[in-house]
mmCIF file of C-alpha atoms in Angstrom:
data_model
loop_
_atom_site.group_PDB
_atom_site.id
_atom_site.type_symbol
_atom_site.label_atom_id
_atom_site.label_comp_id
_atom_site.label_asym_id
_atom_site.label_seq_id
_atom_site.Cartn_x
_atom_site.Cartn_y
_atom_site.Cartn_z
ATOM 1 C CA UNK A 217 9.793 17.572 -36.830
ATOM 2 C CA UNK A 218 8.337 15.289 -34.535
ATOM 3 C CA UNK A 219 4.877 15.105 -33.242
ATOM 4 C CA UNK A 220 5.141 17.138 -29.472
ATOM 5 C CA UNK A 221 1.604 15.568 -28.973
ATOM 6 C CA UNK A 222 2.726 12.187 -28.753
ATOM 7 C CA UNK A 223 3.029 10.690 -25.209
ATOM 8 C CA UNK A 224 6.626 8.082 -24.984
ATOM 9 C CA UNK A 225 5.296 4.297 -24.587
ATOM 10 C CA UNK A 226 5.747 3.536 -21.031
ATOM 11 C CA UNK A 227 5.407 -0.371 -21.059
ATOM 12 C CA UNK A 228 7.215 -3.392 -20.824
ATOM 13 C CA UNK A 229 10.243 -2.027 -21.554
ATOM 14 C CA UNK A 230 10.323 -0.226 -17.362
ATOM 15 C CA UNK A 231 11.859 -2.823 -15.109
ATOM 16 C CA UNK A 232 9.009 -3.919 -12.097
ATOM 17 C CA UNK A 233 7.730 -0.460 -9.983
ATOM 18 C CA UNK A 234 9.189 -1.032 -6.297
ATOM 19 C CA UNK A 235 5.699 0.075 -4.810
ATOM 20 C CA UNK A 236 3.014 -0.841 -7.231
ATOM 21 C CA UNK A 237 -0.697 -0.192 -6.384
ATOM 22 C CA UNK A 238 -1.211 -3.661 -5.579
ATOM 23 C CA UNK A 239 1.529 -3.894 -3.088
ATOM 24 C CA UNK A 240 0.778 -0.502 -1.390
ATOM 25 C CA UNK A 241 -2.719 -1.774 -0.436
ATOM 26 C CA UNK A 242 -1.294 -5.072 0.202
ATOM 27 C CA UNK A 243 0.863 -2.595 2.993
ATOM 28 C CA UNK A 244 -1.448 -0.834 4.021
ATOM 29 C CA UNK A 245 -4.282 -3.356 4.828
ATOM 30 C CA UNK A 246 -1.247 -5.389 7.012
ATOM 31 C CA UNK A 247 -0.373 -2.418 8.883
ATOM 32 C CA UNK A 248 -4.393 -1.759 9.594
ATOM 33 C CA UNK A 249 -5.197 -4.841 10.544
ATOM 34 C CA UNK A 250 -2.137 -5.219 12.809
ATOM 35 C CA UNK A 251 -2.945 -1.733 14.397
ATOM 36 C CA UNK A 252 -6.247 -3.130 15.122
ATOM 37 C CA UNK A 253 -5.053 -5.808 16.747
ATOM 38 C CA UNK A 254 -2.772 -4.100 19.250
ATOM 39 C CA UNK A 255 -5.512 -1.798 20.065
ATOM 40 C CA UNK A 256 -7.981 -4.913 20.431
ATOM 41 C CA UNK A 257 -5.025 -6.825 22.974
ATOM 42 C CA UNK A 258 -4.353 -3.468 25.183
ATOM 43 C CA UNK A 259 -8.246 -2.850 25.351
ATOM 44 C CA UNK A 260 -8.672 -6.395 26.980
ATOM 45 C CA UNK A 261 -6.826 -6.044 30.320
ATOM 46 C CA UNK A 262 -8.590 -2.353 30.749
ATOM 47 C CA UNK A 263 -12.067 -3.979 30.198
ATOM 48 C CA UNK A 264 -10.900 -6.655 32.657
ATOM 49 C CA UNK A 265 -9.787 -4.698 35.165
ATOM 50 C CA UNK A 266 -13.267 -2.340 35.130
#
């Protein structure tokens, strides 16, 4: 009978994740600092204009 305890080995044999943790913060800073960005260009002409 075989041991229902025992997790499967989940290694090297699985092919590369698409979104591994590295990438998705990789993503995510990208998208933060480009949102930051946008926000820091359209605040310019308003403080300009004031």
């Amino acid at each position: 009978m075989p041991d229902t305890m025992s997790r499967p080995l989940a290694g090297p044999e699985e092919g590369p994740a698409r979104f591994n943790r590295r990438r998705l913060i990789r993503v995510i800073a990208i998208l933060v600092i480009g949102i930051v960005l946008v926000l820091a260009i359209w605040q310019e002409p308003l403080n300009a204009g004031g």
